[in-house]
Coordinates of N, CA, C and O in Angstrom, one line a residue:
X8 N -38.5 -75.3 153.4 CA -37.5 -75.4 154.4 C -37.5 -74.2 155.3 O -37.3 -74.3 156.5
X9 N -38.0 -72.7 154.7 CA -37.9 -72.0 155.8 C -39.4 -71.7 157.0 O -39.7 -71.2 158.1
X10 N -40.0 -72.1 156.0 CA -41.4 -72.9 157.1 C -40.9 -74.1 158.2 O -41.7 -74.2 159.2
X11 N -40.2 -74.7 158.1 CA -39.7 -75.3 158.6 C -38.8 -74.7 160.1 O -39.2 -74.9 161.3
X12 N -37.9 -74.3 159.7 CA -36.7 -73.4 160.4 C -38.1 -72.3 161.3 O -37.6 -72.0 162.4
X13 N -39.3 -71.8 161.3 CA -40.1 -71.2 161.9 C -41.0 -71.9 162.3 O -42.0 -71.1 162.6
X14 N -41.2 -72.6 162.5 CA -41.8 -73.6 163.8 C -40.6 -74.5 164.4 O -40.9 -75.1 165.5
X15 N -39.5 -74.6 164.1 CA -38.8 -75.4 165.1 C -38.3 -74.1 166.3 O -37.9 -74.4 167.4
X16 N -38.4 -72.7 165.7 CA -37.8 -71.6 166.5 C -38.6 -71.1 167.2 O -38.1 -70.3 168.0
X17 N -39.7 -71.2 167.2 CA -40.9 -70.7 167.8 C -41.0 -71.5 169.3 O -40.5 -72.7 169.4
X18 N -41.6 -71.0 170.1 CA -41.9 -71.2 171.8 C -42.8 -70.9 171.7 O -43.2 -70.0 171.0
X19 N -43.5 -71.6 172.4 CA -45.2 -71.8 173.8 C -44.8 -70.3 174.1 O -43.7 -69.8 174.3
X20 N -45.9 -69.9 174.0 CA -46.1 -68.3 174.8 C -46.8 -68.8 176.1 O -47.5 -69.9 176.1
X21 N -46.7 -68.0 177.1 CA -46.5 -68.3 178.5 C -47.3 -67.0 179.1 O -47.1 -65.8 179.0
X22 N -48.6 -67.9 180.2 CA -49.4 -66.4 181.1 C -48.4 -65.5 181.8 O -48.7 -64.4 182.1
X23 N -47.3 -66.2 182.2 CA -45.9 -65.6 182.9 C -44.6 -65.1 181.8 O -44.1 -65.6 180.8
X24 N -44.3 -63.7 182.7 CA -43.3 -62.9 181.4 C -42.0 -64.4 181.5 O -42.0 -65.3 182.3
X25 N -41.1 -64.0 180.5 CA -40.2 -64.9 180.5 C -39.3 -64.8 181.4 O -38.6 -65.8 181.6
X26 N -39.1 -63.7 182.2 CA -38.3 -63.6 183.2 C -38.6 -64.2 185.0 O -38.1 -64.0 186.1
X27 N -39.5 -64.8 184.6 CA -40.2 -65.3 185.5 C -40.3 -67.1 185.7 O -40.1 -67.7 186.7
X28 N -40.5 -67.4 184.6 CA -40.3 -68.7 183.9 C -38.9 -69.1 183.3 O -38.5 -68.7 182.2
X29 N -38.1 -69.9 183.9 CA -37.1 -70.5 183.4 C -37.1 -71.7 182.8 O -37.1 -72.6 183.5
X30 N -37.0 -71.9 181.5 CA -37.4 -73.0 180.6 C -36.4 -74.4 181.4 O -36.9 -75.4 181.8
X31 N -34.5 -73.7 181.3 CA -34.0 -74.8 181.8 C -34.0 -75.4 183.2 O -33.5 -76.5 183.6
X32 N -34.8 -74.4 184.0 CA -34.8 -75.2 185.3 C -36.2 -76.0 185.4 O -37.1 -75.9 184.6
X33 N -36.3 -76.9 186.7 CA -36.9 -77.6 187.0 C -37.7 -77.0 188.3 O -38.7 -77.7 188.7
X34 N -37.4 -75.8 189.1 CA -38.1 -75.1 189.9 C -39.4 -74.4 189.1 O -39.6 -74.0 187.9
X35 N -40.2 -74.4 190.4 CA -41.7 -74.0 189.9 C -41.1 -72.1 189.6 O -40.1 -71.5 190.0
X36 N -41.8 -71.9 188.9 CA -41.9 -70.4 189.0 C -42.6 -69.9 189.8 O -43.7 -70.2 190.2
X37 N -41.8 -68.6 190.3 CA -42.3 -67.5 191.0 C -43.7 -66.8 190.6 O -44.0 -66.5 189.5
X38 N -44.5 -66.6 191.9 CA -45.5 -65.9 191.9 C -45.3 -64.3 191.1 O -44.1 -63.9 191.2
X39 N -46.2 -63.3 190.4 CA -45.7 -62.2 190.6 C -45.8 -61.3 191.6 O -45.1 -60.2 191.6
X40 N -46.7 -61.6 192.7 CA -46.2 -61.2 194.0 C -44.5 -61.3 194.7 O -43.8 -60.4 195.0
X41 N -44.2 -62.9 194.7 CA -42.9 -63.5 195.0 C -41.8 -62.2 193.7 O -40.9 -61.5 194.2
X42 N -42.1 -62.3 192.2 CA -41.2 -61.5 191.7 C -41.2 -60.1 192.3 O -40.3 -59.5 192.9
X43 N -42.3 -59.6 192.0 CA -42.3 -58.0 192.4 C -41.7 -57.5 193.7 O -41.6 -56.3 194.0
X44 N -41.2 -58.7 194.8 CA -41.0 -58.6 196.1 C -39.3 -58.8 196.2 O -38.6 -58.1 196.9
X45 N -38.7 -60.0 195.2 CA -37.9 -60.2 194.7 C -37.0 -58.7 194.1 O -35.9 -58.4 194.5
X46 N -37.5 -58.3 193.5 CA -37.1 -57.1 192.6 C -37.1 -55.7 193.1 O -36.5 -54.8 192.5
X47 N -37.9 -55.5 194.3 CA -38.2 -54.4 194.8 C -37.5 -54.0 196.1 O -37.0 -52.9 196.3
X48 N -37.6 -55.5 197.1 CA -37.4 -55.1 198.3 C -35.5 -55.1 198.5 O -35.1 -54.5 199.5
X49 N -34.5 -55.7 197.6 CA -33.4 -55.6 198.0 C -32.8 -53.9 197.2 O -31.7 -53.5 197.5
X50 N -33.7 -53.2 196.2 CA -33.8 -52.2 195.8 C -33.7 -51.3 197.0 O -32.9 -50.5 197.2
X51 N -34.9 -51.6 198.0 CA -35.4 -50.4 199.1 C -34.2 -50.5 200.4 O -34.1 -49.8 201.4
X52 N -33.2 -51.7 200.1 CA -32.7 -51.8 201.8 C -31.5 -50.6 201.7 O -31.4 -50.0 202.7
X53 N -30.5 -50.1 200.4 CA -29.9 -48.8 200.7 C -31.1 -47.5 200.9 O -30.7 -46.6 201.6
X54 N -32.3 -47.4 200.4 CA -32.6 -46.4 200.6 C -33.3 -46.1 201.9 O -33.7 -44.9 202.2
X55 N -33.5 -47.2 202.5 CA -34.0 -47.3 204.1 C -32.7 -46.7 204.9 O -32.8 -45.7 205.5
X56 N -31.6 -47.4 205.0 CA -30.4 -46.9 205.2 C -30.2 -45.4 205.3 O -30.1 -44.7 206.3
X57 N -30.2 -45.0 203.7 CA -29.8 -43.8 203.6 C -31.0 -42.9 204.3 O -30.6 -42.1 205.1
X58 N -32.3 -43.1 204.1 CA -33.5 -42.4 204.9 C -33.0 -42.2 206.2 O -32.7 -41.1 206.7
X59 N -32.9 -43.6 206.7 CA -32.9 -43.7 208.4 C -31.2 -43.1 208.8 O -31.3 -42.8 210.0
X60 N -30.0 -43.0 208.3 CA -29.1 -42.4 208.7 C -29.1 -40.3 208.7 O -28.6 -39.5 209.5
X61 N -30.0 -39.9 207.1 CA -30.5 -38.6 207.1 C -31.2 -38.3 208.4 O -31.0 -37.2 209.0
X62 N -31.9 -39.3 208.8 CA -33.1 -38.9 209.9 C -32.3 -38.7 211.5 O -32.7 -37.9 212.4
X63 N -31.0 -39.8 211.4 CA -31.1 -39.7 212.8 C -29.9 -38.5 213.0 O -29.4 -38.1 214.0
X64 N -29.5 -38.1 211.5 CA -28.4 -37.1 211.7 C -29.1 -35.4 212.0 O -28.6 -34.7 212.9
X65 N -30.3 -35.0 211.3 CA -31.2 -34.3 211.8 C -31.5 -34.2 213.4 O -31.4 -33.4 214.3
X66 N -32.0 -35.3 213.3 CA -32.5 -35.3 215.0 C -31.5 -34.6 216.0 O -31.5 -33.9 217.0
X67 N -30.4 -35.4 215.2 CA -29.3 -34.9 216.5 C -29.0 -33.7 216.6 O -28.7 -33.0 217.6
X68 N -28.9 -33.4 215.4 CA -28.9 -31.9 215.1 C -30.0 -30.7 216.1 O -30.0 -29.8 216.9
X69 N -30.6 -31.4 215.6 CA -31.7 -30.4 216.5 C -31.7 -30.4 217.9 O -31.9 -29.4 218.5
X70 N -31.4 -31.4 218.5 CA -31.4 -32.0 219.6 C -30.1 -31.0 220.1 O -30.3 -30.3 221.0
X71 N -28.9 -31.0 219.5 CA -27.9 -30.3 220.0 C -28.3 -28.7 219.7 O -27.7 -28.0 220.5
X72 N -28.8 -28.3 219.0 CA -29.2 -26.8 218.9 C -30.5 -26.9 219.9 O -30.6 -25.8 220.5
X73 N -31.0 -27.3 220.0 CA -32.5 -27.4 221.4 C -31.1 -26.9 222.3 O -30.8 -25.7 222.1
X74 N -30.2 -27.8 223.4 CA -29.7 -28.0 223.9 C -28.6 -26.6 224.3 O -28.4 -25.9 225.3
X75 N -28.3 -26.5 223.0 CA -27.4 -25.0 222.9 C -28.3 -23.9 223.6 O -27.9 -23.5 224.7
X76 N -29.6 -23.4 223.0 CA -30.9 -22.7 223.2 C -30.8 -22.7 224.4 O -30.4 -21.7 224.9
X77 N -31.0 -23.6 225.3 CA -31.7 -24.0 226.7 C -30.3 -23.1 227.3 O -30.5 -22.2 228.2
X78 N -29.0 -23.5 226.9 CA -28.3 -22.8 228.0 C -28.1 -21.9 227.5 O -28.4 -21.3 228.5
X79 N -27.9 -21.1 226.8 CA -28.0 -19.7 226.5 C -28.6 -19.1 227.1 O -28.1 -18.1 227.6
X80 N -30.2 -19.6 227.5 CA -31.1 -18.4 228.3 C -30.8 -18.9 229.7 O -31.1 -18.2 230.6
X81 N -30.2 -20.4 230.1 CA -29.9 -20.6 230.8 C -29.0 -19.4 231.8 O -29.3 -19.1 232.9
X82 N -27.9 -19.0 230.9 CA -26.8 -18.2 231.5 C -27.1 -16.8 231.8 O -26.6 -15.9 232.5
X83 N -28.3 -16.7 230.7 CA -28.9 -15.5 230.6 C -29.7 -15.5 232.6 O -29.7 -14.6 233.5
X84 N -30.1 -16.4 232.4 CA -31.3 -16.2 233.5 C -30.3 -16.1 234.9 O -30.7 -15.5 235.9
X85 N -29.3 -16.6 234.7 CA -27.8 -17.0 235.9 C -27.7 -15.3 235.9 O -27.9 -14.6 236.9
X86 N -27.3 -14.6 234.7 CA -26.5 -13.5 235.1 C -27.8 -12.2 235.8 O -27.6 -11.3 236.7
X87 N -29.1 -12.4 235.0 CA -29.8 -11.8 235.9 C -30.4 -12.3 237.2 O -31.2 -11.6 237.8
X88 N -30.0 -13.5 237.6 CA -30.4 -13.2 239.1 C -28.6 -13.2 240.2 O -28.4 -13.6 241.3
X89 N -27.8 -12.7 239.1 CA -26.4 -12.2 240.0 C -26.5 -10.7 240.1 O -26.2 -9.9 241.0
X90 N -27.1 -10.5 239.1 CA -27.2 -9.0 239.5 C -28.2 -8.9 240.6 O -27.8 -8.8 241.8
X91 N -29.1 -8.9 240.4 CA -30.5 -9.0 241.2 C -30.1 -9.2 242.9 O -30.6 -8.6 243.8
X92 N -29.1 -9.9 242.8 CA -28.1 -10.5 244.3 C -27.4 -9.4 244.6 O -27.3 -8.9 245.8
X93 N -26.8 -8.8 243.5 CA -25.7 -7.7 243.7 C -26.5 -6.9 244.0 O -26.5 -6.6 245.2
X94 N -27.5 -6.0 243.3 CA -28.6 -5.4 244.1 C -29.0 -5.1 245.5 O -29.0 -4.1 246.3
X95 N -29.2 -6.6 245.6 CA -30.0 -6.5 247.0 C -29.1 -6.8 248.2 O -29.5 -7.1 249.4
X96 N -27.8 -6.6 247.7 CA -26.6 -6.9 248.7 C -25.8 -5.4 249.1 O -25.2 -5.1 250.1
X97 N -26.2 -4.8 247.9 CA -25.8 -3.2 247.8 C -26.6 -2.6 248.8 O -26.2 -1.9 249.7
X98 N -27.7 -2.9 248.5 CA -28.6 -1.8 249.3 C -28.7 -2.4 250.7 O -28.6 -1.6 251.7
X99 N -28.9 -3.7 250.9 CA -28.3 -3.9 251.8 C -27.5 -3.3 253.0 O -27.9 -3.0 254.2
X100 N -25.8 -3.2 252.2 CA -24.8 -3.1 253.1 C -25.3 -1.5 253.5 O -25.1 -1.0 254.6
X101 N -25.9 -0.9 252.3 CA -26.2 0.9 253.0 C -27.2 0.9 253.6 O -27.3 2.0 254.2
X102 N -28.4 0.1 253.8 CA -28.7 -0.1 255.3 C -28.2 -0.2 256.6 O -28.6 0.1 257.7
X103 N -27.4 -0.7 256.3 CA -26.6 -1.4 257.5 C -25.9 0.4 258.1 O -26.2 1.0 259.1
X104 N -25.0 0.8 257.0 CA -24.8 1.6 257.1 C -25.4 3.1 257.7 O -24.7 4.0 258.2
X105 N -26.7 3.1 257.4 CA -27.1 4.2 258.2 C -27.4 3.9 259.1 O -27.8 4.9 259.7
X106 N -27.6 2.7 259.8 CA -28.2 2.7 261.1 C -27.0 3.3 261.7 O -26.0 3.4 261.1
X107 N -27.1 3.9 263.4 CA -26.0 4.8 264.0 C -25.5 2.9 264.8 O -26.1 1.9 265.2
X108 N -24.2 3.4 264.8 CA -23.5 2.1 265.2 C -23.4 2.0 266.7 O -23.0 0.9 267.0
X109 N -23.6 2.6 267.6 CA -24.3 2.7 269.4 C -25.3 2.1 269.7 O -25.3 1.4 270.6
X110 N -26.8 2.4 268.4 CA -27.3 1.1 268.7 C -27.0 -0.1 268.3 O -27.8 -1.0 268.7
X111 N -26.0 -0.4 267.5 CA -26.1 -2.0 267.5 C -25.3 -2.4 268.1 O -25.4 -3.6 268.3
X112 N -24.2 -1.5 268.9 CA -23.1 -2.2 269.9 C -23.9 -2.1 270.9 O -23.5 -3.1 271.6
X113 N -24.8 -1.6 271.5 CA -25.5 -1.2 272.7 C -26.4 -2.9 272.8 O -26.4 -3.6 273.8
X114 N -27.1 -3.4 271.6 CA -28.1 -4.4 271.3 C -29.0 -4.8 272.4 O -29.4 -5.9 272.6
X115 N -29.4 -3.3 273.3 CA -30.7 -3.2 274.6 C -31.5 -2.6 273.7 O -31.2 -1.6 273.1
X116 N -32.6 -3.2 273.6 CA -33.7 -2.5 273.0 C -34.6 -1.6 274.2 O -34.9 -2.0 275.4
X117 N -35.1 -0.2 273.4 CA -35.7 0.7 274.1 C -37.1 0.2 274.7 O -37.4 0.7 275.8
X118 N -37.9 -0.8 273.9 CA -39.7 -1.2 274.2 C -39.7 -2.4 274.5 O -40.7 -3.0 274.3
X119 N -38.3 -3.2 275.3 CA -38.4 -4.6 275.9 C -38.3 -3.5 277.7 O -37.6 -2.5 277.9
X120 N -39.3 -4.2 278.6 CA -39.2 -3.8 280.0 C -37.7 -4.3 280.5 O -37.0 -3.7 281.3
X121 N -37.4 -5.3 280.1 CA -36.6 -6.1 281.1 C -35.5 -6.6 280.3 O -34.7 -7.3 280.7

């Protein structure tokens, strides 16, 4: 009897794992391409997510520190050519100043004839 009870409990072994082959259905089974694709690819769609949200949070980051950078020497470059103005506005006005003020109210030049 217990020879018996071990062949009625025994199954057909199968080129396909059992997880692949479903005894009670009537659908063909899956390739193990079709499984390995089955099993893997809804695995990868949070970590694509999470990759591609890391990625575009960097970028931005940098992008706003690029951005910061640029005006920094921006303001930098603004305050040296205010001075540079202030400069040449100074020396300027004390030009102006030593000239004797007769000739510029006079404004007849000495080496025109006429």
């Amino acid at each position: 009897m217990q020879r018996a009870l071990r062949v009625i409990t025994r199954r057909p072994k199968s080129f396909y794992s059992s997880t692949t082959i479903r005894w009670h259905s009537t659908e063909k089974p899956k390739s193990p391409h079709a499984q390995w694709y089955a099993d893997v690819l809804p695995a990868m769609v949070p970590i694509f997510l999470l990759g591609s949200a890391v990625y575009l949070g960097l970028q931005l980051a940098q992008t706003r520190l690029s951005h910061e950078k640029y005006m920094i020497e921006a303001r930098e470059r603004v305050e040296v050519l205010e001075a540079q103005i202030d400069a040449l506005q100074h020396s300027r006005g004390k030009a102006t100043e030593s000239i004797p003020s007769q000739k510029i109210a006079s404004g007849n030049s000495k080496w025109r004839p006429w």
